[in-house]
mmCIF file of C-alpha atoms in Angstrom:
data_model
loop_
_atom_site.group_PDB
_atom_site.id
_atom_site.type_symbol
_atom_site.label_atom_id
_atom_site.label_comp_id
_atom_site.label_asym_id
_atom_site.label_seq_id
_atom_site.Cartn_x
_atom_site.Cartn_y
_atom_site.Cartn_z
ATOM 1 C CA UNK D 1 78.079 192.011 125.976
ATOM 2 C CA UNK D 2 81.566 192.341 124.114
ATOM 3 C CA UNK D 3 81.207 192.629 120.414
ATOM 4 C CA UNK D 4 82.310 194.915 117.383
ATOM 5 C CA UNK D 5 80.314 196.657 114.758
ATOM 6 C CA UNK D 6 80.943 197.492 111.758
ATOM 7 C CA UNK D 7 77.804 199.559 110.725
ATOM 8 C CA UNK D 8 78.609 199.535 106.673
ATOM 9 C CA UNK D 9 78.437 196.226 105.332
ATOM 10 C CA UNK D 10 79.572 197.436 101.229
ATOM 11 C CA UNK D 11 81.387 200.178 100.064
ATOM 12 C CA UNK D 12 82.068 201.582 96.876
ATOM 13 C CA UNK D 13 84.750 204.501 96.357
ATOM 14 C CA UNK D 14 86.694 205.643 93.037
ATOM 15 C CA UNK D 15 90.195 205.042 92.518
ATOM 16 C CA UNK D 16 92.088 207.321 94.373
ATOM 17 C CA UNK D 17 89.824 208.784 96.899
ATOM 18 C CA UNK D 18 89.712 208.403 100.397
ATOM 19 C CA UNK D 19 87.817 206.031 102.248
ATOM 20 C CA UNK D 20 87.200 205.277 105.957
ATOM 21 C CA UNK D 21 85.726 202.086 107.676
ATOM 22 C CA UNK D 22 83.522 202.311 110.449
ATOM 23 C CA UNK D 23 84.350 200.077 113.537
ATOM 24 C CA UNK D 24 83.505 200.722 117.100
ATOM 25 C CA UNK D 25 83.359 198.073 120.165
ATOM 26 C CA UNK D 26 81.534 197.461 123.162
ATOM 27 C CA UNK D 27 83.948 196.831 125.946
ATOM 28 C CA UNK D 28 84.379 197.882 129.989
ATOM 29 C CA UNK D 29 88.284 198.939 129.289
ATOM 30 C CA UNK D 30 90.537 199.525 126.388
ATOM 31 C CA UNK D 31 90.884 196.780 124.056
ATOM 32 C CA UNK D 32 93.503 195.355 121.714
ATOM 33 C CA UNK D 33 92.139 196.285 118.648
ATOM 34 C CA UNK D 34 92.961 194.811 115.175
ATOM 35 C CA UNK D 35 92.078 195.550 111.494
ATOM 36 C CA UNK D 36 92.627 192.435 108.836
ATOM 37 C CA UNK D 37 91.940 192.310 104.852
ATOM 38 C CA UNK D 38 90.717 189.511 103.591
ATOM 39 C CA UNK D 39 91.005 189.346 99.838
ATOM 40 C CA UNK D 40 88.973 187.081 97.334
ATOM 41 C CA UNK D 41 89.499 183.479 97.765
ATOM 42 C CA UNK D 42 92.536 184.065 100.573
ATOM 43 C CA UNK D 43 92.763 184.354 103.842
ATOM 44 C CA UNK D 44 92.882 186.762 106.348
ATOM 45 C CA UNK D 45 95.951 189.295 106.735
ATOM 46 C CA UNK D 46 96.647 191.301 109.652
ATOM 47 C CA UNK D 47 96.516 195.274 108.607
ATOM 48 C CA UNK D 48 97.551 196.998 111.873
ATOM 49 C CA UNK D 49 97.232 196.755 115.652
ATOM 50 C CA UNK D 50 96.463 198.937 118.636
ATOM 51 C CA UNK D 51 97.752 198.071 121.608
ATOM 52 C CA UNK D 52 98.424 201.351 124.188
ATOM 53 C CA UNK D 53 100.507 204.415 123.152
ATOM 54 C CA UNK D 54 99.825 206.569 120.377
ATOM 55 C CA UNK D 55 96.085 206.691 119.333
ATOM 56 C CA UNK D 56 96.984 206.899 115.406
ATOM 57 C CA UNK D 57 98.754 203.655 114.233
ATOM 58 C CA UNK D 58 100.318 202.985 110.872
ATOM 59 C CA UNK D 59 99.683 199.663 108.961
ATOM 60 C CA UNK D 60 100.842 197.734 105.916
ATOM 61 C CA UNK D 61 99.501 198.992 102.147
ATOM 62 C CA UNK D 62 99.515 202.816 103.461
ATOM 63 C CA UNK D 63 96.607 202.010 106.097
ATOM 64 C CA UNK D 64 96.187 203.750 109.420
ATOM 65 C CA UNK D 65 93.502 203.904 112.178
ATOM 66 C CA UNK D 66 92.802 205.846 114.835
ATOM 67 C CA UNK D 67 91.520 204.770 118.210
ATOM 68 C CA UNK D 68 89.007 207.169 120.213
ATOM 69 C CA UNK D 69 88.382 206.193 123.510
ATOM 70 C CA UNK D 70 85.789 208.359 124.284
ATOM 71 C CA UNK D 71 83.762 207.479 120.944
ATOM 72 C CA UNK D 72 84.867 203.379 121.300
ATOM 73 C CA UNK D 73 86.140 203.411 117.888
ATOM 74 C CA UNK D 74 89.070 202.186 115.873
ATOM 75 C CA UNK D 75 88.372 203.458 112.179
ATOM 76 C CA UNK D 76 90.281 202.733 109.692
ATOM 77 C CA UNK D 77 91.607 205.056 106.781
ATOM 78 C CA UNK D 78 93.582 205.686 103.765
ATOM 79 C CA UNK D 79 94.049 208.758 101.772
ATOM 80 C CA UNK D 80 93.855 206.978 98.190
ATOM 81 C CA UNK D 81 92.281 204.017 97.864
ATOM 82 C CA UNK D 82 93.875 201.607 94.767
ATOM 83 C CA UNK D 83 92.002 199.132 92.392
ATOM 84 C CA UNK D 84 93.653 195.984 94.524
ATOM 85 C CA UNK D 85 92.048 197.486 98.006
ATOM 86 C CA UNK D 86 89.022 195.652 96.809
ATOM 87 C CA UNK D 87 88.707 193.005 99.566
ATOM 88 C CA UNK D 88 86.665 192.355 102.803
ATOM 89 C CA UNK D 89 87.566 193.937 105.909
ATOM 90 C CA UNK D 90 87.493 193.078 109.172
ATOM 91 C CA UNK D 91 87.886 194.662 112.606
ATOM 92 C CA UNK D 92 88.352 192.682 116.000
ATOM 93 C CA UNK D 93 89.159 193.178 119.579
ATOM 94 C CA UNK D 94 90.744 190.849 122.081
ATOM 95 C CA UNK D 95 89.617 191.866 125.459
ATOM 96 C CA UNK D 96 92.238 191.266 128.377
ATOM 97 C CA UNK D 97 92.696 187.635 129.359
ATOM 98 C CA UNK D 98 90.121 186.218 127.123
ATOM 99 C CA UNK D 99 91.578 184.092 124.689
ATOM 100 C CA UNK D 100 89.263 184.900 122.088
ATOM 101 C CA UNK D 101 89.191 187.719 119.577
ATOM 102 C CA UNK D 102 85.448 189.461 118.981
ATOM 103 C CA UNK D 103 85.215 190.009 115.474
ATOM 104 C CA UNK D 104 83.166 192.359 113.469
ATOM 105 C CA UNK D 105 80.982 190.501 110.688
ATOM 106 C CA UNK D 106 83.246 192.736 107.929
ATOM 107 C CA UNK D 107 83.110 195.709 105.479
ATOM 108 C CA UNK D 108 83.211 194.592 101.501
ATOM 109 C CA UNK D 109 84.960 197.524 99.783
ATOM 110 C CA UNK D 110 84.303 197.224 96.300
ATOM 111 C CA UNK D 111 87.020 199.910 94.179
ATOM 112 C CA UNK D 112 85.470 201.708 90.634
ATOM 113 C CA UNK D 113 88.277 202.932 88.185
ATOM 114 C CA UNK Q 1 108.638 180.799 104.092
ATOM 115 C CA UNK Q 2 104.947 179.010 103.604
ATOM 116 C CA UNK Q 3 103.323 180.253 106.801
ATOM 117 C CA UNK Q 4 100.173 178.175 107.400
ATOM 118 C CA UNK Q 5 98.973 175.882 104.849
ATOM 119 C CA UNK Q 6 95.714 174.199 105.382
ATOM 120 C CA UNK Q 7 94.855 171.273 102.341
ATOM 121 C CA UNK Q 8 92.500 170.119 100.859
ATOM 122 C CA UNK Q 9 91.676 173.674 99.049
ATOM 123 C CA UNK Q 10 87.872 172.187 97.939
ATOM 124 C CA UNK Q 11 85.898 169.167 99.116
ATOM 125 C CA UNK Q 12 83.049 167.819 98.531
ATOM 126 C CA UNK Q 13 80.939 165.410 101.195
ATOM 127 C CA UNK Q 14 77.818 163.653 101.588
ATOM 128 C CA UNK Q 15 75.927 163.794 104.704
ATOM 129 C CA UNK Q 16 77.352 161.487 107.136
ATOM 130 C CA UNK Q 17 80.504 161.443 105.273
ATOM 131 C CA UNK Q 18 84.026 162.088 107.673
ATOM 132 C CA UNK Q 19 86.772 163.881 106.599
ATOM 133 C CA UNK Q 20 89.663 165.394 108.387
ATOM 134 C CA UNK Q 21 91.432 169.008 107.776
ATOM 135 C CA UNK Q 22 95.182 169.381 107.680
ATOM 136 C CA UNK Q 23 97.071 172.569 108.811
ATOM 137 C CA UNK Q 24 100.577 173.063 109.559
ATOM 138 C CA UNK Q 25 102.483 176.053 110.348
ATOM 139 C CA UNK Q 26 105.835 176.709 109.681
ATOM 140 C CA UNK Q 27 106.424 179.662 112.466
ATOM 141 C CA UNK Q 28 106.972 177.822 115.334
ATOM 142 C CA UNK Q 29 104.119 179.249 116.694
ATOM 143 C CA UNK Q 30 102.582 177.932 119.954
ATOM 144 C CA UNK Q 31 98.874 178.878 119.450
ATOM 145 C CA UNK Q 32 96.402 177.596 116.605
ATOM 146 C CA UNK Q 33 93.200 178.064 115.705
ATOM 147 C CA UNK Q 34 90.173 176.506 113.310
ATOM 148 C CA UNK Q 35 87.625 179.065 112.114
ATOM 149 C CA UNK Q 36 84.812 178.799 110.193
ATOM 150 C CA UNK Q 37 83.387 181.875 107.779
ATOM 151 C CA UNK Q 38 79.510 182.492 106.573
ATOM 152 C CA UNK Q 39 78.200 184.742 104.813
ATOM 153 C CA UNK Q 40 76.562 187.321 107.195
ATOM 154 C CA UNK Q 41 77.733 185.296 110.363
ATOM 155 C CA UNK Q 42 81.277 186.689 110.137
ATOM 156 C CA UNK Q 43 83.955 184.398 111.563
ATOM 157 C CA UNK Q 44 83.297 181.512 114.584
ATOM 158 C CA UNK Q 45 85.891 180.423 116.497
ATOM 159 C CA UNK Q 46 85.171 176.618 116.575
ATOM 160 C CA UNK Q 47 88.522 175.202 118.418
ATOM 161 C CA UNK Q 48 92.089 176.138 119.483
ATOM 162 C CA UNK Q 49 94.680 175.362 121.392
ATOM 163 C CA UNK Q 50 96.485 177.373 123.408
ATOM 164 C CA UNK Q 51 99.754 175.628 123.027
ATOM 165 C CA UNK Q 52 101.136 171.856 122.287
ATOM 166 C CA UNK Q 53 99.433 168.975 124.576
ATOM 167 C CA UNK Q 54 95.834 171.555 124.649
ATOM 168 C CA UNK Q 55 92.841 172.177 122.853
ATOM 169 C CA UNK Q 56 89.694 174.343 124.155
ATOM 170 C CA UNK Q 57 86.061 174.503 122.611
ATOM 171 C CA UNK Q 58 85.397 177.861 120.725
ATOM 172 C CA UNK Q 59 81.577 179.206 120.142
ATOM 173 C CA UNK Q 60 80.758 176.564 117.586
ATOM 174 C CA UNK Q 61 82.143 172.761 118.396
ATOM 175 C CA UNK Q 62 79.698 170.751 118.198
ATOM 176 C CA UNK Q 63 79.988 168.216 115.384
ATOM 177 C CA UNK Q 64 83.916 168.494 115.109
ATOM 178 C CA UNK Q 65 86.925 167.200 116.751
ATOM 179 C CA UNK Q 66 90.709 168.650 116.772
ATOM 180 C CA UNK Q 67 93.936 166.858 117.378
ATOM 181 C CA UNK Q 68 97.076 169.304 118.102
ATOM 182 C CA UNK Q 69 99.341 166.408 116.662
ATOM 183 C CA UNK Q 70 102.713 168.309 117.711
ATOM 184 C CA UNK Q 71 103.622 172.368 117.819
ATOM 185 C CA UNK Q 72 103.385 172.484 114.016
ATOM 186 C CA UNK Q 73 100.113 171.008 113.383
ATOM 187 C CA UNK Q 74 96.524 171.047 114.116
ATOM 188 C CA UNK Q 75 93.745 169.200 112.686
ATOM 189 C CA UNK Q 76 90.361 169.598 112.546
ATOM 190 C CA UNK Q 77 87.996 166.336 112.287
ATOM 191 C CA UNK Q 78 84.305 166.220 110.834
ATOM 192 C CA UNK Q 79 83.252 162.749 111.840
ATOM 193 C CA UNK Q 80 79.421 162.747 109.935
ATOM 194 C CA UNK Q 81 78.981 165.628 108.019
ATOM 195 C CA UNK Q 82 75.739 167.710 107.820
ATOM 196 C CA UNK Q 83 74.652 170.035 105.413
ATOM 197 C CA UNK Q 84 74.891 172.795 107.908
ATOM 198 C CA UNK Q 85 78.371 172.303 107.978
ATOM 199 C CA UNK Q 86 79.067 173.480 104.644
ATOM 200 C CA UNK Q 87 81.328 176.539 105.148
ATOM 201 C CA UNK Q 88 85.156 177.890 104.220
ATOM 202 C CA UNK Q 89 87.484 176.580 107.207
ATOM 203 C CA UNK Q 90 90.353 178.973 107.972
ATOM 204 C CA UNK Q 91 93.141 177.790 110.570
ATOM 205 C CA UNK Q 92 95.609 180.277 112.167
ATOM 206 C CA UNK Q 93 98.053 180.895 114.080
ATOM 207 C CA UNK Q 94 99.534 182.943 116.312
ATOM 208 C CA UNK Q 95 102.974 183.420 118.439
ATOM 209 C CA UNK Q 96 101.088 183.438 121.998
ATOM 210 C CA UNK Q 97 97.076 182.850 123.089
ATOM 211 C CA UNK Q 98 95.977 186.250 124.031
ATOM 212 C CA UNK Q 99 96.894 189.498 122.000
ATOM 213 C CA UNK Q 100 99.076 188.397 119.581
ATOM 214 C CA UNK Q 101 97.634 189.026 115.595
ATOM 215 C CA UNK Q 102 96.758 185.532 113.725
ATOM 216 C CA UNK Q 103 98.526 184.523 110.467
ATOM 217 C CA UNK Q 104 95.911 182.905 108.619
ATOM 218 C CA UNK Q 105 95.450 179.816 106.047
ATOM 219 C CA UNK Q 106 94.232 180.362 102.972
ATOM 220 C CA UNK Q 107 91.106 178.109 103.701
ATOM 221 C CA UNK Q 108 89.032 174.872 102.434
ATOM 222 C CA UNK Q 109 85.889 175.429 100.894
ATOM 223 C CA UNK Q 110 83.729 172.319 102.182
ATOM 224 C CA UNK Q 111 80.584 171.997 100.677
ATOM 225 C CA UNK Q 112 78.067 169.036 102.485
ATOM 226 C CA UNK Q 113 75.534 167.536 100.175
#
């Protein structure tokens, strides 16, 4: 069956470290993978995409992610995480000609000073 | 530019109650979509429509309606509320129906007593 996971449901980093979120997939063939933020009380924004080309694709709010074929991931990173990364985050695939996206049920990345 | 604005913000029902959802987009987008979030069930796809003159059933429509009133907006209908359909409602859109990213609402918080 299609569907993402994203194994850690809370995170807590310092200001200023790194973080990485988790996401891989089940699907026969390559995806098009997505990353959104949601932040408290809004709706959801789109991060970055992944559609073919270059495995390691730059977002908005100095995000990237990196899709690995081989491991059916699409994590996402960022060197140095601020006090307004706080949010929810969510990663989602849209598989071929299905009109639906498969989301993952979200990471909440809580941010310590 | 107001991208998609969904109204009411809050509402408050009894059971049996109807109601209707409002959301509009401003990006001349052809594709729309109502979504509903809970906590630990992630997002559910509950209509859309694919473009103007179409709608299609997500995972969860039973107990609502849609109307795709012209390219700009898209409602979504309760017509007897049940408690199980308090949630936050997101709507979104999107440019085409398959890979494009979604520009989201910033959602109604319906609560069913």
């Amino acid at each position: 069956a299609q569907s993402v996971t994203q194994p850690d449901i809370h995170i807590t980093v310092s200001e200023g470290a790194s973080l990485e979120l988790r996401c891989n997939y089940s699907y026969g063939a390559t995806p098009y993978l997505f990353w959104y933020v949601q932040s408290p009380g809004q709706g959801l924004q789109l991060l970055l995409k992944y559609f073919s080309g270059d495995t390691l694709v730059q977002g908005i709010k100095g995000f990237e992610a990196e899709f690995k074929r081989s491991q059916s991931s699409f994590n996402l990173r960022k060197p140095s995480v601020h006090w307004s990364d706080a949010a929810e985050y969510f990663c989602a695939f849209h598989a071929g000609n299905n009109r639906k996206l498969i989301w993952g049920l979200g990471t909440s990345l809580a941010v310590n000073p | 530019n107001a991208g998609v604005t969904q109204t009411p913000k809050f509402q408050v029902l009894k059971t049996g109650q109807s109601m209707t959802l409002q959301c509009a987009q401003d990006m001349n987008h052809n594709s729309m979509y109502w979504y509903r979030q809970d906590p630990g069930m992630g997002l559910r796809l509950i209509y859309y429509s694919a473009s103007e003159g179409t709608t299609d059933k997500g995972e969860v429509p039973n107990g609502y309606n849609v109307s795709r009133l012209n390219k700009r907006e898209f409602s979504l209908r309760l017509e007897s509320a049940a408690p199980s359909q308090t949630s936050v409602y997101f709507c979104a859109s999107a440019p085409g129906p398959y890979n494009s990213p979604l520009h989201f609402g910033n959602g109604t918080r319906l609560t069913v007593t």
